[in-house]
DNA sequence: TTTATAGTTAAGCATTTTCTTAAGTATCAG
DNA sequence: CTGATACTTAAGAAAATGCTTAACTATAAA
């Protein structure tokens, strides 16, 4: 399960173009910090900041070997964020169905 | 389709417990501003602020009749936010499959 | 050993976010 | 008309974000 703080962090992390670009990059495979930074229009420390947010959200993990840090997507957290939305949408649809039945009965149709 | 600014707004909107609570409330059916505010530990103007964020993100819409404003979830935007994550997850899985094939061939298994 | 690479930390600054209280406006009810 | 209700706006404080440059550490290469 996912507590509200984890969800906060995951959605906040995704609420930034730069970090979504990083996630998208990592879905094509693992990458180093420099790999992630190369296409981005900002300094390396700025990228590090975004990486920290992504790691704290659980969407990304990384390990350092020698002087190179390699980053990966964490698909589990991706799924969990996906699921929260999916569940709310389903809840809304279920409600809509119930309303439909009610109107259907009321109007004898 | 969804441009990056819309996605920004949608995920930023979901990246806050209060606003997720409001969305959750609205998945059980339409509600007025006061309905939304009642369970929340903050002032009405603060709730209005959150509502504004939700409306600007396209996740919620509202209409005013007389002095009462009624709010609704907008399931389309919910779906679109869901889809972005789903697509990245699938991208990652496809990549993993390709890696699996590669390793499979390499190891003659 | 010297130099280049890859990443990290720290300080500082502008902007945005999230909340407050106070003071409105526009219905609706009596 | 008078007061209560439902929201709305504005001003402002405190904290969080997102970036910069400068300085530093650890590793690898020459």
Short mmCIF file of C-alpha atoms (C1' of nucleotides) in Angstrom, two decimals:
data_model
loop_
_atom_site.label_atom_id
_atom_site.label_comp_id
_atom_site.label_asym_id
_atom_site.label_seq_id
_atom_site.Cartn_x
_atom_site.Cartn_y
_atom_site.Cartn_z
CA UNK A 1 0.00 0.00 0.00
CA UNK A 2 0.90 3.61 -0.39
CA UNK A 3 0.55 6.22 2.28
CA UNK A 4 -0.43 9.76 1.43
CA UNK A 5 3.08 11.15 1.81
CA UNK A 6 4.50 8.71 -0.70
CA UNK A 7 1.73 9.62 -3.13
CA UNK A 8 2.40 13.30 -2.50
CA UNK A 9 6.03 12.85 -3.35
CA UNK A 10 5.35 10.71 -6.41
CA UNK A 11 2.85 13.12 -7.95
CA UNK A 12 4.84 16.18 -7.00
CA UNK A 13 7.84 14.55 -8.63
CA UNK A 14 5.87 14.00 -11.84
CA UNK A 15 4.55 17.55 -11.74
CA UNK A 16 7.68 18.96 -13.34
CA UNK A 17 8.68 18.75 -17.01
CA UNK A 18 12.33 18.19 -16.24
CA UNK A 19 11.64 15.28 -13.93
CA UNK A 20 9.17 13.70 -16.34
CA UNK A 21 11.83 14.00 -19.04
CA UNK A 22 14.25 12.20 -16.73
CA UNK A 23 11.72 9.44 -16.01
CA UNK A 24 11.03 9.11 -19.73
CA UNK A 25 14.77 8.89 -20.42
CA UNK A 26 15.11 6.16 -17.81
CA UNK A 27 12.26 4.12 -19.27
CA UNK A 28 14.53 3.60 -22.29
CA UNK A 29 17.05 2.02 -19.92
CA UNK A 30 19.40 2.86 -17.04
CA UNK A 31 21.48 6.03 -17.36
CA UNK A 32 24.19 7.91 -15.50
CA UNK A 33 23.70 11.35 -13.96
CA UNK A 34 25.62 12.89 -16.87
CA UNK A 35 23.48 11.00 -19.38
CA UNK A 36 20.40 12.44 -17.73
CA UNK A 37 21.86 15.94 -17.60
CA UNK A 38 23.14 16.11 -21.19
CA UNK A 39 19.85 16.98 -22.94
CA UNK A 40 18.63 19.23 -20.12
CA UNK A 41 19.03 23.03 -20.24
CA UNK A 42 20.43 23.42 -16.74
CA UNK A 43 23.45 22.87 -14.55
CA UNK A 44 24.49 19.51 -13.15
CA UNK A 45 23.67 20.47 -9.55
CA UNK A 46 20.16 21.37 -10.69
CA UNK A 47 19.80 17.90 -12.23
CA UNK A 48 21.09 16.39 -9.00
CA UNK A 49 18.34 18.23 -7.18
CA UNK A 50 15.70 16.74 -9.47
CA UNK A 51 17.25 13.30 -9.10
CA UNK A 52 17.02 13.62 -5.33
CA UNK A 53 13.31 14.43 -5.59
CA UNK A 54 12.77 11.43 -7.88
CA UNK A 55 14.64 9.11 -5.51
CA UNK A 56 12.78 10.38 -2.45
CA UNK A 57 9.53 9.75 -4.29
CA UNK A 58 10.58 6.14 -4.91
CA UNK A 59 10.12 6.54 -8.67
CA UNK A 60 13.85 6.17 -9.32
CA UNK A 61 16.75 4.40 -7.65
CA UNK A 62 20.48 4.73 -8.21
CA UNK A 63 23.77 3.09 -7.29
CA UNK A 64 27.28 4.43 -7.47
CA UNK A 65 30.18 2.39 -8.83
CA UNK A 66 33.50 4.13 -8.93
CA UNK A 67 32.75 7.71 -9.81
CA UNK A 68 29.68 6.89 -11.89
CA UNK A 69 26.14 6.86 -10.53
CA UNK A 70 23.68 4.80 -12.52
CA UNK A 71 19.94 5.47 -12.26
CA UNK A 72 16.92 3.28 -12.95
CA UNK A 73 13.15 3.65 -12.99
CA UNK A 74 11.30 1.89 -10.22
CA UNK A 75 8.24 0.54 -12.07
CA UNK A 76 6.48 -0.46 -8.85
CA UNK A 77 6.04 3.12 -7.73
CA UNK A 78 5.00 4.04 -11.25
CA UNK A 79 2.26 1.38 -11.03
CA UNK A 80 1.12 2.54 -7.63
CA UNK A 81 0.75 6.13 -8.77
CA UNK A 82 -1.14 4.86 -11.81
CA UNK A 83 -3.41 2.79 -9.63
CA UNK A 84 -4.54 5.66 -7.40
CA UNK A 85 -5.90 7.52 -10.40
CA UNK A 86 -7.40 4.37 -11.89
CA UNK A 87 -9.25 3.60 -8.66
CA UNK A 88 -10.71 7.12 -8.40
CA UNK A 89 -11.81 7.02 -12.00
CA UNK A 90 -13.51 3.67 -11.41
CA UNK A 91 -15.17 5.03 -8.29
CA UNK A 92 -16.55 7.89 -10.34
CA UNK A 93 -17.80 5.53 -13.03
CA UNK A 94 -19.47 3.27 -10.46
CA UNK A 95 -21.22 6.32 -9.09
CA UNK A 96 -22.32 7.37 -12.52
CA UNK A 97 -23.77 3.90 -13.11
CA UNK A 98 -25.72 4.09 -9.86
CA UNK A 99 -27.07 7.48 -10.89
CA UNK A 100 -28.04 6.01 -14.24
CA UNK A 101 -30.00 3.20 -12.57
CA UNK A 102 -31.73 5.67 -10.29
CA UNK A 103 -32.77 7.89 -13.16
CA UNK A 104 -33.77 4.84 -15.16
CA UNK A 105 -36.11 3.60 -12.40
CA UNK A 106 -37.49 7.03 -11.64
CA UNK A 107 -38.37 7.67 -15.25
CA UNK A 108 -39.76 4.19 -15.83
CA UNK A 109 -37.52 3.59 -18.79
CA UNK B 1 -3.29 14.75 -26.43
CA UNK B 2 -1.84 16.48 -23.44
CA UNK B 3 0.89 19.07 -23.55
CA UNK B 4 3.54 19.23 -20.87
CA UNK B 5 1.98 22.21 -19.09
CA UNK B 6 -1.33 20.43 -18.70
CA UNK B 7 0.47 17.38 -17.33
CA UNK B 8 2.44 19.62 -14.98
CA UNK B 9 -0.73 21.11 -13.64
CA UNK B 10 -2.51 17.79 -13.32
CA UNK B 11 0.29 16.05 -11.42
CA UNK B 12 1.07 19.09 -9.32
CA UNK B 13 -2.60 19.22 -8.45
CA UNK B 14 -2.55 15.57 -7.35
CA UNK B 15 0.67 16.13 -5.40
CA UNK B 16 -1.17 17.50 -2.39
CA UNK B 17 -3.15 15.54 0.19
CA UNK B 18 -5.86 18.15 0.46
CA UNK B 19 -6.48 18.22 -3.26
CA UNK B 20 -6.46 14.43 -3.54
CA UNK B 21 -9.01 14.37 -0.71
CA UNK B 22 -11.15 16.80 -2.69
CA UNK B 23 -10.87 14.68 -5.83
CA UNK B 24 -11.74 11.58 -3.83
CA UNK B 25 -14.75 13.37 -2.34
CA UNK B 26 -15.91 14.35 -5.81
CA UNK B 27 -15.62 10.80 -7.14
CA UNK B 28 -18.50 9.98 -4.79
CA UNK B 29 -20.55 12.59 -6.63
CA UNK B 30 -20.81 16.35 -7.21
CA UNK B 31 -20.39 18.63 -4.20
CA UNK B 32 -20.56 22.29 -3.29
CA UNK B 33 -17.57 24.31 -2.11
CA UNK B 34 -18.87 24.12 1.47
CA UNK B 35 -19.30 20.34 1.18
CA UNK B 36 -15.69 20.07 0.09
CA UNK B 37 -14.49 22.38 2.84
CA UNK B 38 -16.41 20.80 5.73
CA UNK B 39 -14.03 17.87 6.45
CA UNK B 40 -10.89 19.87 5.72
CA UNK B 41 -8.81 21.48 8.50
CA UNK B 42 -8.48 24.90 6.88
CA UNK B 43 -10.31 28.08 6.02
CA UNK B 44 -12.73 28.40 3.14
CA UNK B 45 -10.46 30.72 1.15
CA UNK B 46 -7.74 28.07 1.41
CA UNK B 47 -10.13 25.49 -0.03
CA UNK B 48 -11.02 27.93 -2.80
CA UNK B 49 -7.34 28.14 -3.61
CA UNK B 50 -7.09 24.36 -3.94
CA UNK B 51 -10.24 24.31 -6.04
CA UNK B 52 -8.72 26.87 -8.36
CA UNK B 53 -5.64 24.68 -8.81
CA UNK B 54 -7.85 21.66 -9.52
CA UNK B 55 -9.91 23.59 -12.07
CA UNK B 56 -6.83 25.00 -13.81
CA UNK B 57 -5.49 21.46 -14.06
CA UNK B 58 -8.70 20.36 -15.77
CA UNK B 59 -9.28 17.64 -13.17
CA UNK B 60 -12.37 19.37 -11.80
CA UNK B 61 -15.03 21.69 -13.21
CA UNK B 62 -17.64 23.76 -11.44
CA UNK B 63 -20.74 25.84 -12.11
CA UNK B 64 -22.46 28.40 -10.00
CA UNK B 65 -26.20 28.54 -9.61
CA UNK B 66 -27.52 31.25 -7.33
CA UNK B 67 -25.01 31.48 -4.52
CA UNK B 68 -23.98 27.83 -4.65
CA UNK B 69 -21.04 26.54 -6.67
CA UNK B 70 -21.22 22.85 -7.52
CA UNK B 71 -18.06 20.92 -8.42
CA UNK B 72 -17.50 17.74 -10.42
CA UNK B 73 -14.60 15.49 -11.32
CA UNK B 74 -13.53 15.58 -14.93
CA UNK B 75 -12.77 11.90 -15.62
CA UNK B 76 -11.16 12.64 -18.97
CA UNK B 77 -8.24 14.46 -17.40
CA UNK B 78 -8.00 11.76 -14.78
CA UNK B 79 -7.64 9.21 -17.61
CA UNK B 80 -5.05 11.26 -19.40
CA UNK B 81 -2.89 11.59 -16.32
CA UNK B 82 -3.26 7.86 -15.80
CA UNK B 83 -2.25 7.19 -19.35
CA UNK B 84 1.06 9.05 -19.19
CA UNK B 85 2.24 6.82 -16.36
CA UNK B 86 0.86 3.69 -18.02
CA UNK B 87 2.74 4.46 -21.22
CA UNK B 88 6.06 5.01 -19.43
CA UNK B 89 5.62 1.81 -17.48
CA UNK B 90 4.91 -0.07 -20.72
CA UNK B 91 7.94 1.52 -22.33
CA UNK B 92 10.05 0.30 -19.45
CA UNK B 93 8.59 -3.21 -19.70
CA UNK B 94 9.20 -3.34 -23.45
CA UNK B 95 12.78 -2.39 -22.80
CA UNK B 96 13.11 -5.04 -20.16
CA UNK B 97 11.77 -7.62 -22.60
CA UNK B 98 14.32 -6.59 -25.19
CA UNK B 99 17.07 -6.91 -22.60
CA UNK B 100 15.71 -10.33 -21.68
CA UNK B 101 15.88 -11.47 -25.30
CA UNK B 102 19.40 -10.15 -25.62
CA UNK B 103 20.59 -11.93 -22.50
CA UNK B 104 18.65 -15.03 -23.57
CA UNK B 105 20.46 -15.15 -26.93
CA UNK B 106 23.82 -14.32 -25.42
CA UNK B 107 23.50 -17.10 -22.87
CA UNK B 108 22.11 -19.61 -25.37
CA UNK B 109 19.07 -20.31 -23.24
"C1'" DT C 1 52.25 12.29 -9.99
"C1'" DT C 2 49.50 15.33 -12.67
"C1'" DT C 3 45.31 16.12 -14.92
"C1'" DA C 4 40.70 15.18 -16.39
"C1'" DT C 5 36.21 13.27 -15.30
"C1'" DA C 6 31.93 12.46 -12.58
"C1'" DG C 7 29.63 13.75 -9.15
"C1'" DT C 8 28.66 16.38 -4.75
"C1'" DT C 9 27.95 20.17 -1.40
"C1'" DA C 10 27.02 24.80 -0.03
"C1'" DA C 11 25.43 29.51 -0.27
"C1'" DG C 12 22.35 32.55 -2.06
"C1'" DC C 13 18.44 34.36 -4.66
"C1'" DA C 14 13.89 34.81 -7.14
"C1'" DT C 15 9.52 32.80 -7.54
"C1'" DT C 16 5.72 30.03 -6.24
"C1'" DT C 17 2.86 27.77 -2.91
"C1'" DT C 18 -0.09 27.50 1.02
"C1'" DC C 19 -2.06 29.38 4.40
"C1'" DT C 20 -4.05 33.16 7.36
"C1'" DT C 21 -7.43 37.10 8.58
"C1'" DA C 22 -10.34 40.87 7.17
"C1'" DA C 23 -13.43 42.78 4.28
"C1'" DG C 24 -16.18 42.34 0.58
"C1'" DT C 25 -20.46 40.71 -2.94
"C1'" DA C 26 -24.42 38.27 -4.25
"C1'" DT C 27 -28.24 35.41 -3.18
"C1'" DC C 28 -32.14 33.73 -0.41
"C1'" DA C 29 -35.27 33.60 3.70
"C1'" DG C 30 -38.25 35.97 6.86
"C1'" DC D 1 -35.89 45.87 4.30
"C1'" DT D 2 -32.79 42.88 7.36
"C1'" DG D 3 -30.07 39.29 8.35
"C1'" DA D 4 -27.98 34.90 7.30
"C1'" DT D 5 -25.65 32.09 3.91
"C1'" DA D 6 -22.24 30.93 0.36
"C1'" DC D 7 -18.78 32.25 -1.67
"C1'" DT D 8 -15.02 35.68 -3.25
"C1'" DT D 9 -11.17 38.89 -3.13
"C1'" DA D 10 -7.16 40.96 -1.21
"C1'" DA D 11 -3.12 41.53 1.54
"C1'" DG D 12 0.54 39.51 3.51
"C1'" DA D 13 3.59 36.05 6.05
"C1'" DA D 14 6.23 31.66 6.03
"C1'" DA D 15 7.98 27.89 3.73
"C1'" DA D 16 9.14 25.27 -0.28
"C1'" DT D 17 11.03 25.11 -5.19
"C1'" DG D 18 14.19 25.58 -8.78
"C1'" DC D 19 17.88 27.56 -10.24
"C1'" DT D 20 22.68 29.64 -10.19
"C1'" DT D 21 27.94 29.79 -9.31
"C1'" DA D 22 31.93 28.40 -6.70
"C1'" DA D 23 34.43 25.20 -4.36
"C1'" DC D 24 35.39 20.38 -3.25
"C1'" DT D 25 35.91 15.06 -3.28
"C1'" DA D 26 36.79 10.77 -5.30
"C1'" DT D 27 38.16 8.04 -9.10
"C1'" DA D 28 40.43 7.03 -13.42
"C1'" DA D 29 43.66 7.99 -17.10
"C1'" DA D 30 48.13 9.62 -18.96
#
